[in-house]
XYZ file of C-alpha atoms in Angstrom:
518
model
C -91.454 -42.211 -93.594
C -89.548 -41.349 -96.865
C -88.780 -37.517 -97.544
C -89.413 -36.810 -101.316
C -87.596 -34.191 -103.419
C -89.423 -32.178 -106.641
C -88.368 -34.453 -109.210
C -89.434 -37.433 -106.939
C -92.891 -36.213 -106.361
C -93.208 -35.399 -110.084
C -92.351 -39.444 -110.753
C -94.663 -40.445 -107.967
C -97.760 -38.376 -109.974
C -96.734 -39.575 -112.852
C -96.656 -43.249 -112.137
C -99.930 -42.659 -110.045
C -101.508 -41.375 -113.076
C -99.813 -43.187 -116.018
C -99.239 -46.776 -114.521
C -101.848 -47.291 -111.742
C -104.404 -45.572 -113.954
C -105.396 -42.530 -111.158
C -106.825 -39.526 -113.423
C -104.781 -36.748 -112.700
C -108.045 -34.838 -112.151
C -108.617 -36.967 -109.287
C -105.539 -36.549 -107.660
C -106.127 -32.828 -108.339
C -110.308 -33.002 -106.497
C -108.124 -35.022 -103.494
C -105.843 -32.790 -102.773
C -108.269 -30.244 -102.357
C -110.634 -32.211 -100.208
C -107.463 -32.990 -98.257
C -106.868 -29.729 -97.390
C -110.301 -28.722 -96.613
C -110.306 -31.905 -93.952
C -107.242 -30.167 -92.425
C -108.936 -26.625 -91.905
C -112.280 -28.561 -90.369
C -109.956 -29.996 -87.888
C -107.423 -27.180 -87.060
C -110.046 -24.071 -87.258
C -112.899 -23.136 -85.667
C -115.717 -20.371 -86.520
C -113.858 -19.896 -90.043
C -116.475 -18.094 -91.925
C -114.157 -16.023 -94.832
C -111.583 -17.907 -96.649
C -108.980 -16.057 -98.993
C -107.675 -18.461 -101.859
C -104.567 -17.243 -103.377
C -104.022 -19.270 -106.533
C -100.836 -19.491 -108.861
C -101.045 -21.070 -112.525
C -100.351 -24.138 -112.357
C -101.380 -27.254 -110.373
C -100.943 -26.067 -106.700
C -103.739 -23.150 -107.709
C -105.192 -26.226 -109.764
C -105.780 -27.718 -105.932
C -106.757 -23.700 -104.469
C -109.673 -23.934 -106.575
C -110.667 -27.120 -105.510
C -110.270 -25.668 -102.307
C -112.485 -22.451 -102.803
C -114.941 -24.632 -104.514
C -115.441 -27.021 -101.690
C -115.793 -24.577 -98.958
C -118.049 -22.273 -100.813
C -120.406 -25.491 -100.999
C -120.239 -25.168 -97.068
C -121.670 -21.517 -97.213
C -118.526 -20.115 -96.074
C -117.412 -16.784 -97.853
C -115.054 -17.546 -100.677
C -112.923 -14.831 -102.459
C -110.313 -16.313 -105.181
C -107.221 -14.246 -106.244
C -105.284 -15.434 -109.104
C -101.463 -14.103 -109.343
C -101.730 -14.766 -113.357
C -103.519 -14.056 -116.309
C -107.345 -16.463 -116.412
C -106.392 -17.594 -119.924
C -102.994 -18.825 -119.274
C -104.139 -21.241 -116.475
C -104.237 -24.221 -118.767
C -104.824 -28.054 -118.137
C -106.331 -29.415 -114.819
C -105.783 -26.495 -113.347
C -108.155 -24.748 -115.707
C -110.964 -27.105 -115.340
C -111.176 -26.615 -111.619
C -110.945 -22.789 -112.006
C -113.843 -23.174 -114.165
C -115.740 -25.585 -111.737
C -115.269 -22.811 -109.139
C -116.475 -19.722 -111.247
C -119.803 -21.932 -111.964
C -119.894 -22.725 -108.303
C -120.024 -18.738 -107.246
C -116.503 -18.276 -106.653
C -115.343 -14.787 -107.106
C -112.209 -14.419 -109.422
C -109.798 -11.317 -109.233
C -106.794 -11.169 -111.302
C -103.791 -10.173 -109.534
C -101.118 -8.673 -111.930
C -99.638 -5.978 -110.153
C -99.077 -4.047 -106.663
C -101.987 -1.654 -107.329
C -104.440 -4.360 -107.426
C -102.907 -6.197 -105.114
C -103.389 -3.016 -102.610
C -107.268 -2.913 -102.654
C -107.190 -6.831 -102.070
C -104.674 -6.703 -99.306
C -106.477 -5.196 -96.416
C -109.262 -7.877 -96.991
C -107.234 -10.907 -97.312
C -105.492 -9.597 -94.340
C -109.033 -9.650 -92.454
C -109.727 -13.384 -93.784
C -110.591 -16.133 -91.287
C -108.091 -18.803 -92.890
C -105.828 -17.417 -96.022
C -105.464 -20.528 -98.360
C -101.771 -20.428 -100.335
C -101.946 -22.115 -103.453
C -99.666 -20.009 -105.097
C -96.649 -22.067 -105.730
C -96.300 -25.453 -105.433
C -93.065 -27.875 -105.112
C -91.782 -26.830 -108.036
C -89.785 -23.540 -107.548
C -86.339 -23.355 -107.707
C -85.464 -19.666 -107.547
C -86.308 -16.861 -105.380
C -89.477 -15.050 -105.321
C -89.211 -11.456 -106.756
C -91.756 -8.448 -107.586
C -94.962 -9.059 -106.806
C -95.080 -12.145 -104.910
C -92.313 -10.807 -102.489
C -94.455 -7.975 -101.909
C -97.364 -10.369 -101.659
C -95.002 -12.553 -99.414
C -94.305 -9.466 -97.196
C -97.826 -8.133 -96.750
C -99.279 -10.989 -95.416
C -96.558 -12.338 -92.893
C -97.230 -8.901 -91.567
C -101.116 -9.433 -91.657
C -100.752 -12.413 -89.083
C -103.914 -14.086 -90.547
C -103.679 -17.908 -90.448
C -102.301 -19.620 -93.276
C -102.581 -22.440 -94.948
C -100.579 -24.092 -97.115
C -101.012 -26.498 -99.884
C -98.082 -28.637 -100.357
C -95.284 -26.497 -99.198
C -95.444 -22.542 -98.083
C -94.877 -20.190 -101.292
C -91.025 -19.197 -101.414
C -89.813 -22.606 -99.971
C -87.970 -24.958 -102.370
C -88.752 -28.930 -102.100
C -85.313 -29.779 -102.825
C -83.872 -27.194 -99.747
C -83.676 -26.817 -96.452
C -82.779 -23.570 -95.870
C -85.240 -20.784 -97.541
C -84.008 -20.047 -100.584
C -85.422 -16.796 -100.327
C -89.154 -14.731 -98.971
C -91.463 -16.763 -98.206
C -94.806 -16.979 -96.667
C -94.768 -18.536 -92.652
C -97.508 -21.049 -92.891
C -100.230 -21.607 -89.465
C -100.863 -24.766 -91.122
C -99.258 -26.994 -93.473
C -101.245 -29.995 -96.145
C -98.804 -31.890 -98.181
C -99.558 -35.190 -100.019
C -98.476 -38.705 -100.256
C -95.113 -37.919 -98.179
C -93.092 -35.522 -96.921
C -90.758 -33.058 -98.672
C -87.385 -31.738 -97.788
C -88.808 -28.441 -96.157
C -91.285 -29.898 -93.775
C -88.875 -31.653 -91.867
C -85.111 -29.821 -92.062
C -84.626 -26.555 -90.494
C -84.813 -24.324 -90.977
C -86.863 -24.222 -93.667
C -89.749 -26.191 -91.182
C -89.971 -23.828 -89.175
C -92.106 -22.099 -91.913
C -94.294 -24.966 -92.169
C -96.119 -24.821 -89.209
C -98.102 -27.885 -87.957
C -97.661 -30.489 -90.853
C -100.054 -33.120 -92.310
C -99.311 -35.574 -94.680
C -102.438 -36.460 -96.630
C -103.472 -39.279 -98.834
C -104.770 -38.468 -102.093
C -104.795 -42.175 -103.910
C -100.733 -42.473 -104.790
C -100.028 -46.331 -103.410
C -97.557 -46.801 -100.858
C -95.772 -49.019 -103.418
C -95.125 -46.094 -105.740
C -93.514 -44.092 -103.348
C -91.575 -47.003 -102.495
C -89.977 -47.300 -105.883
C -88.904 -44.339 -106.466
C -85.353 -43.691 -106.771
C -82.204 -42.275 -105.337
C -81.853 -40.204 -102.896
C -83.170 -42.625 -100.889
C -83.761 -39.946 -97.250
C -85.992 -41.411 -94.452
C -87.512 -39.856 -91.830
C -86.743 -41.922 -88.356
C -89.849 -41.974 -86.814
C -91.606 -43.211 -82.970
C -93.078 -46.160 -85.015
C -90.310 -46.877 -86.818
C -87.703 -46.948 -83.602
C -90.714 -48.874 -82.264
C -90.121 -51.812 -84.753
C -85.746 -51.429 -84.614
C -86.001 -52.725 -80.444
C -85.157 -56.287 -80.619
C -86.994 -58.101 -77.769
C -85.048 -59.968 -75.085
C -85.131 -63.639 -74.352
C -85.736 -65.166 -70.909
C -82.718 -67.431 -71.552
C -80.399 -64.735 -72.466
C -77.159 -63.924 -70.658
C -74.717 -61.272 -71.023
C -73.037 -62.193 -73.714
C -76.028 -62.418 -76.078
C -76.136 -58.198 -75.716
C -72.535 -57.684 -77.460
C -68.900 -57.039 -75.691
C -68.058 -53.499 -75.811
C -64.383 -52.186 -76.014
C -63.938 -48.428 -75.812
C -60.603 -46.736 -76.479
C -61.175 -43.199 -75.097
C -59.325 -40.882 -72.433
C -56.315 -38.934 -71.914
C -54.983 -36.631 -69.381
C -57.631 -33.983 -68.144
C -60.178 -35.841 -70.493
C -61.091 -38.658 -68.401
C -64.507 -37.440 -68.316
C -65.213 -38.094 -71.658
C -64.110 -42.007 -71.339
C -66.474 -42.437 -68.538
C -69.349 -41.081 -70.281
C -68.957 -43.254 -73.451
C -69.068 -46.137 -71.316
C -72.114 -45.203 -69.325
C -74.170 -44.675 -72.249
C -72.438 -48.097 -73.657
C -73.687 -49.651 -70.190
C -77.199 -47.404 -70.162
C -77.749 -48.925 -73.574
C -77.694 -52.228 -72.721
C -74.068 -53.244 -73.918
C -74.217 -56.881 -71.658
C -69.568 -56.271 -71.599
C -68.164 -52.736 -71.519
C -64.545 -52.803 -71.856
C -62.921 -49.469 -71.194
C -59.037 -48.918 -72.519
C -57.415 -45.794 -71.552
C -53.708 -44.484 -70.830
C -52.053 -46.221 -67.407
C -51.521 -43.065 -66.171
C -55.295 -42.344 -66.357
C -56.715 -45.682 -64.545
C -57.597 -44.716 -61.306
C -59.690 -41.679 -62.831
C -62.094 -43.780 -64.803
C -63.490 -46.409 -62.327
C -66.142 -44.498 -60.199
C -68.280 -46.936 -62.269
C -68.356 -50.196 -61.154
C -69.837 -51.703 -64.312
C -67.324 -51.811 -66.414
C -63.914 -53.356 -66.755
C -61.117 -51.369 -67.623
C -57.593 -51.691 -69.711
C -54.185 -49.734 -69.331
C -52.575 -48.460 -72.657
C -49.138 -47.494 -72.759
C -48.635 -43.565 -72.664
C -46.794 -40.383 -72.178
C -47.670 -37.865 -69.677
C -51.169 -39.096 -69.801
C -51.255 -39.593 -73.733
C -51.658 -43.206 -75.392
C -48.465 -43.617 -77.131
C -50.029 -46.199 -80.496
C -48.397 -49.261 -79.023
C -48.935 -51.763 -76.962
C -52.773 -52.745 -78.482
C -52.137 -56.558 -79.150
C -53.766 -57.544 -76.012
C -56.726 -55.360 -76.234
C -57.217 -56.372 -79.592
C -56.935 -60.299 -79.335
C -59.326 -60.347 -76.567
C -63.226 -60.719 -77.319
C -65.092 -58.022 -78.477
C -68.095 -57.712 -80.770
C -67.891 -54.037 -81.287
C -65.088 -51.560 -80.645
C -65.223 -47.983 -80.564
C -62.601 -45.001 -79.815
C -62.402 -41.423 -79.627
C -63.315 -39.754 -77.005
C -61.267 -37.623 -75.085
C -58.118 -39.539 -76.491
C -56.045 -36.547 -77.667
C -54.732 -35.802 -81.080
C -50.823 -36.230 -81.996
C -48.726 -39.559 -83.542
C -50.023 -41.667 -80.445
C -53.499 -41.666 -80.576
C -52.922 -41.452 -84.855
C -51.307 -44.938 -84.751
C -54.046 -46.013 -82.514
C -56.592 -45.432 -84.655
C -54.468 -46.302 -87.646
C -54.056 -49.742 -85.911
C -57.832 -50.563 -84.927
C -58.497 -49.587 -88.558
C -56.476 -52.423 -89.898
C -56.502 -54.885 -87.512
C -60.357 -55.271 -85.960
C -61.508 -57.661 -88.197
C -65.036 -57.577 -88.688
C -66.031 -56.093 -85.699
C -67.780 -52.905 -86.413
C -65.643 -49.631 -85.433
C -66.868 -46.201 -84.061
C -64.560 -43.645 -84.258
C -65.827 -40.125 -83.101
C -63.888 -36.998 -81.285
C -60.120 -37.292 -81.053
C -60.276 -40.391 -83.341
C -61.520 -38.271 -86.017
C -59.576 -35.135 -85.501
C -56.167 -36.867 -85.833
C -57.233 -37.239 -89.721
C -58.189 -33.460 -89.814
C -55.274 -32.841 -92.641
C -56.316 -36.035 -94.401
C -59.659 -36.730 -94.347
C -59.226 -38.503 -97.583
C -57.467 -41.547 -95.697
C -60.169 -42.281 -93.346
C -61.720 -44.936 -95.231
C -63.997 -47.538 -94.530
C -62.886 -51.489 -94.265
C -64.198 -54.570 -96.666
C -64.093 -56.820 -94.024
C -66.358 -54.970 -91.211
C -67.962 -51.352 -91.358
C -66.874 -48.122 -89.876
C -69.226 -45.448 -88.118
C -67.921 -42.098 -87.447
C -70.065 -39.663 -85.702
C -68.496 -36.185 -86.622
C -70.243 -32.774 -85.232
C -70.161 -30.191 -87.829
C -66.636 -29.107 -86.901
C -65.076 -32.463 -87.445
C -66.500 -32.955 -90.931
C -65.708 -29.651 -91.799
C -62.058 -30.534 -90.842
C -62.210 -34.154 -92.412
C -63.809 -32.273 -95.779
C -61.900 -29.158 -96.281
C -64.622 -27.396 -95.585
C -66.259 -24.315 -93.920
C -68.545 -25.143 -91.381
C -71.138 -22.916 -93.055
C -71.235 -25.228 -95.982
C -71.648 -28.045 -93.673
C -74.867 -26.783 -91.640
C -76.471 -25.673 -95.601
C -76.673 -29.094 -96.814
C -76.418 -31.522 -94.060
C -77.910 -34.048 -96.232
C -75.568 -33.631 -98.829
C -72.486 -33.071 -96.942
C -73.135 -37.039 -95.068
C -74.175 -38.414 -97.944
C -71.229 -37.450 -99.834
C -68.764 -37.935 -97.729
C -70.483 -41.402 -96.480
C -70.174 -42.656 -100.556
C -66.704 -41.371 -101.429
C -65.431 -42.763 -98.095
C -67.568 -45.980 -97.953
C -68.117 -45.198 -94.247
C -71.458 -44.414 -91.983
C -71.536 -40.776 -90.931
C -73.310 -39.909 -88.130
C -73.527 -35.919 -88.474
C -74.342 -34.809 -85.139
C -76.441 -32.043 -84.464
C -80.232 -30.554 -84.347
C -82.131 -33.263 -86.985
C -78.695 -35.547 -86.674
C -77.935 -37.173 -90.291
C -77.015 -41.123 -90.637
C -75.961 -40.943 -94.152
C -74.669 -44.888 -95.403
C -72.305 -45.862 -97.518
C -74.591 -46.958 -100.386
C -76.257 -43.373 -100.284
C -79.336 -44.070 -98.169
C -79.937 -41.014 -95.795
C -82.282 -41.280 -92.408
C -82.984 -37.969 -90.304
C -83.740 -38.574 -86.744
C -86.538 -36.522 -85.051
C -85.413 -36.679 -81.390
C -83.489 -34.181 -79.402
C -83.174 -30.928 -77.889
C -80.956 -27.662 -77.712
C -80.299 -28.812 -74.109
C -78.179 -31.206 -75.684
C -75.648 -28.764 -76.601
C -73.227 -29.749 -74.227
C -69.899 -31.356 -73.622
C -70.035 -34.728 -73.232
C -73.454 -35.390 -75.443
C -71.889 -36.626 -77.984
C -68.989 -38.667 -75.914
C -72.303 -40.437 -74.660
C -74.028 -41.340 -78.515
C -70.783 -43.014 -78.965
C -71.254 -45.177 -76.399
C -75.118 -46.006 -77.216
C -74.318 -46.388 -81.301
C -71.948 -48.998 -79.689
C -74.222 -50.893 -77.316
C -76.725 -50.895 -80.141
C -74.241 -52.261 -82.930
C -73.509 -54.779 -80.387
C -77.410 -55.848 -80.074
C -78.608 -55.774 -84.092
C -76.536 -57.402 -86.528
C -77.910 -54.741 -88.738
C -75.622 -51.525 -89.471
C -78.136 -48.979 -90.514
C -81.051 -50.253 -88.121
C -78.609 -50.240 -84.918
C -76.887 -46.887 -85.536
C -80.906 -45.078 -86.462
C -81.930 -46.782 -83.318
C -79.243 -45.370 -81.402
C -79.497 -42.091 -82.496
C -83.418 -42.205 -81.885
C -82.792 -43.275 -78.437
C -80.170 -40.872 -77.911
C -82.134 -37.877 -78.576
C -85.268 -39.457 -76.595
C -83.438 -39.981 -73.909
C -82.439 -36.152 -74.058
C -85.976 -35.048 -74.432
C -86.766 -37.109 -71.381
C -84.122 -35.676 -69.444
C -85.256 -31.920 -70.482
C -88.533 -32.668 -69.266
C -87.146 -33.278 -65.543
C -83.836 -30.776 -65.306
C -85.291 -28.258 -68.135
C -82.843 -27.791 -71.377
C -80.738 -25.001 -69.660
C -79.342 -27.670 -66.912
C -79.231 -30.267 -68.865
C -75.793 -32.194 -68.714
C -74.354 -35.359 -70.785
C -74.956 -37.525 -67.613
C -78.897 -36.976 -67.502
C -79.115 -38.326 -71.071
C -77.380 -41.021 -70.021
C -79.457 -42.119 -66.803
C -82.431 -41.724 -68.879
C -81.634 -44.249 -71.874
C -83.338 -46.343 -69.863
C -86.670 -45.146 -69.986
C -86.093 -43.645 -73.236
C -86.343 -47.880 -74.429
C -89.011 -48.033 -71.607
C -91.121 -45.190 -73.174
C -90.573 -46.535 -76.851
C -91.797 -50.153 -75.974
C -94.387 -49.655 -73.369
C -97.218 -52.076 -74.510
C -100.019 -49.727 -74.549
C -97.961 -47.584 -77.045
C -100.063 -47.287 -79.956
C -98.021 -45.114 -82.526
């Protein structure tokens, strides 16, 4: 499901209207009837509606609204935060419509009129919020804050029409007040908003309603290209297994990950490599370190040279020249001119094999981010948490966490690399700017040795489709659905990296179950 910024949603009318020959009118009456669906199936006994209508197009659809409803005998009261004769265009002819249809009309210019309407709004069944639509790009001041204010504190149900007054389409934090919405209608797709936090969580429930715009319109439009990852779409990403398969045919998994004390991070990578259904798990890890990582039996293991417990950089010829369809490195390796030269080394010499770096393997470039770059001869996945790209960016983390989109996407272009942004909503942002946001996981999952364990899965997966973006959005889908399993039988307070693990399993059994219908 594509995520559509202001400007995009503008093109997608436009076309609707200008090339597919949809009277904007139209568009305008289905939005409306939309939106009155959505309060027949979300509200019950609603017998007083409160439309609050701006000037321009979103009010356009508020009067559609009050019109329809008052055709349903329900009690209809229309505020509009603007002057009647500078509502223009199609907003205009479906204020009209409405005043013909028995709509009451008060003009709402300032806090004294606003007072006398507030204490009846506040006693409304449903409170409609047509006030400002997708395209507002600055905080709201004077009246509307006060508006804003007044009716959070009301507690009425809300509804919004295309996105809740105050929120921007093009942010994801609030930009400033806002109105907290029961019930959110958009149309055609999603916006920025609905989905990121934590402007969402002023959304409400979200639907995303057809008003006429084609599929194919939506399709086209252009950069920023930001999907949301959804059941059905995972659904499609699981490749099915043949009966003749063998082990082999599921990908050979190296993992260069462990040092002294951090042995538990090693194991973990390669149990969610294994849990993911990697068919060879390969781990390499210090000498010194060896008899710490094989309490499990399914996969092999491979002695670096090191120092007190440390990989020292050399020594990787062997691992290297032996088969492997995906190799990945990181966790719990340690930081320092060792594990540097290892990473240094896997970035030149792997081949095509696609390379996961994550942890350790990302925090020995912490004063250079600039030279972790991605390869022309096979691709390179890095799977930062805030911190790390903070580090690899020069950044605060604050910045990071603002504009997660922004901060993988541009990184993931400069760098020519796939960044896996960890996190609530984690962020696969791809080298050629395409941007998915995954819609699994958990706060449970805030613990050490979560993300040791996606490293493992992105590599099992990367091992299974030939496809970059499809394996790594799979991954992370599976990773998170495997935690929200897991929460469900431990709760999110005891959850531990090792439950997400041992559910992966019937996270892919859940997904694919034949009577799954989403």
């Amino acid at each position: 499901m594509r995520i559509l910024n202001t400007a995009q949603m503008r093109a997608a009318d436009r076309h609707a209207t200008d090339a597919r020959g949809v009277p904007s009118l139209a568009l305008m009456e289905q939005a409306g009837r939309r939106v009155v669906e959505a309060i027949d199936a979300h509200f019950d006994g609603v017998n007083r509606v409160t439309v609050l209508c701006g000037r321009g197009n979103n009010g356009g659809d508020g009067w559609v609204i009050a019109r329809l409803l008052r055709g349903r005998g329900i009690e209809v009261e229309g505020l509009l935060f603007a002057k009647r004769d500078d509502v223009s265009g199609d907003a205009r002819a479906n204020l009209e419509r409405a005043r013909k249809c028995g709509v009451p009309l008060t003009e709402v210019l300032d806090e004294d009129t606003w007072n006398r309407c507030g204490p009846e709004v506040g006693s409304s069944d449903v409170v409609v919020d047509a006030v400002v639509g997708t395209g507002l790009n600055k905080p709201l001041t004077g009246l509307l804050e006060v508006v804003v204010r007044d009716i959070n504190a009301a507690g009425s149900p809300v509804v919004a029409v295309d996105v809740p007054s105050g929120l921007s389409s093009d942010a994801s934090h609030p930009i400033g007040p806002h109105l907290r919405a029961t019930l959110t209608v958009t149309f055609a797709a999603p916006k920025l908003p609905h989905v990121l936090q934590p402007a969402s969580e002023a959304v409400g429930q979200l639907v995303v309603a057809d008003i006429g715009i084609p599929p194919s319109v939506i399709d086209d439009l252009g950069d920023p290209h930001v999907i949301l990852v959804t059941r059905s779409e995972a659904r499609r990403l699981v490749p099915t297994r043949s009966a003749a398969a063998h082990k082999g045919d599921f990908g050979r998994v190296t993992i260069v990950a462990g040092s002294a004390g951090k042995t538990g991070a090693a194991q973990l990578a390669g149990l969610g490599a294994l849990r993911a259904g990697a068919g060879l798990v390969t781990l390499a890890t210090p000498t010194a370190c060896l008899a710490h990582v094989t309490h499990i039996p399914e996969y092999m293991t491979h002695g670096l040279p090191d120092h007190d417990g440390v990989v020292t950089g050399k020594g990787l010829g062997p691992l290297l020249e032996a088969p492997h369809d995906v190799i990945a490195a990181g966790p719990g390796l340690g930081t320092g001119p060792g594990p540097r030269a290892v990473v240094d080394t896997l970035l030149a010499r792997t081949g095509s094999a696609p390379l996961v770096l994550d942890a350790d393997a990302l925090n020995v470039y912490a004063d250079d981010g600039a030279d972790l770059r991605g390869r022309t001869d096979g691709p390179v996945i890095i799977t930062p948490h805030p911190g790390e790209l903070a580090r690899l960016t020069k950044s605060r983390i604050t910045d990071i966490q603002h504009d997660r989109l922004s901060a993988a996407c541009d990184f993931a272009t400069a760098q020519s690399l796939y960044v896996v942004l960890k996190g609530a909503q984690t962020v696969l942002a791809t080298p050629d700017g395409a941007v998915f946001v995954n819609t699994t996981g958990n706060p449970g999952m805030a613990t050490g040795g979560s993300g040791d364990v996606l490293t493992g899965v992105v590599a099992a997966w990367l091992g299974q489709i030939d496809a970059v973006s499809a394996a790594v959005r799979l991954a992370v889908y599976l990773h998170g659905h495997a935690g929200d399993l897991a929460a469900v039988t431990v709760g999110e307070t005891a959850l531990i990296a090792s439950d997400v693990a041992e559910h992966l399993g019937h996270a892919v059994a859940d997904l694919t179950r034949p009577d799954d219908v989403s």
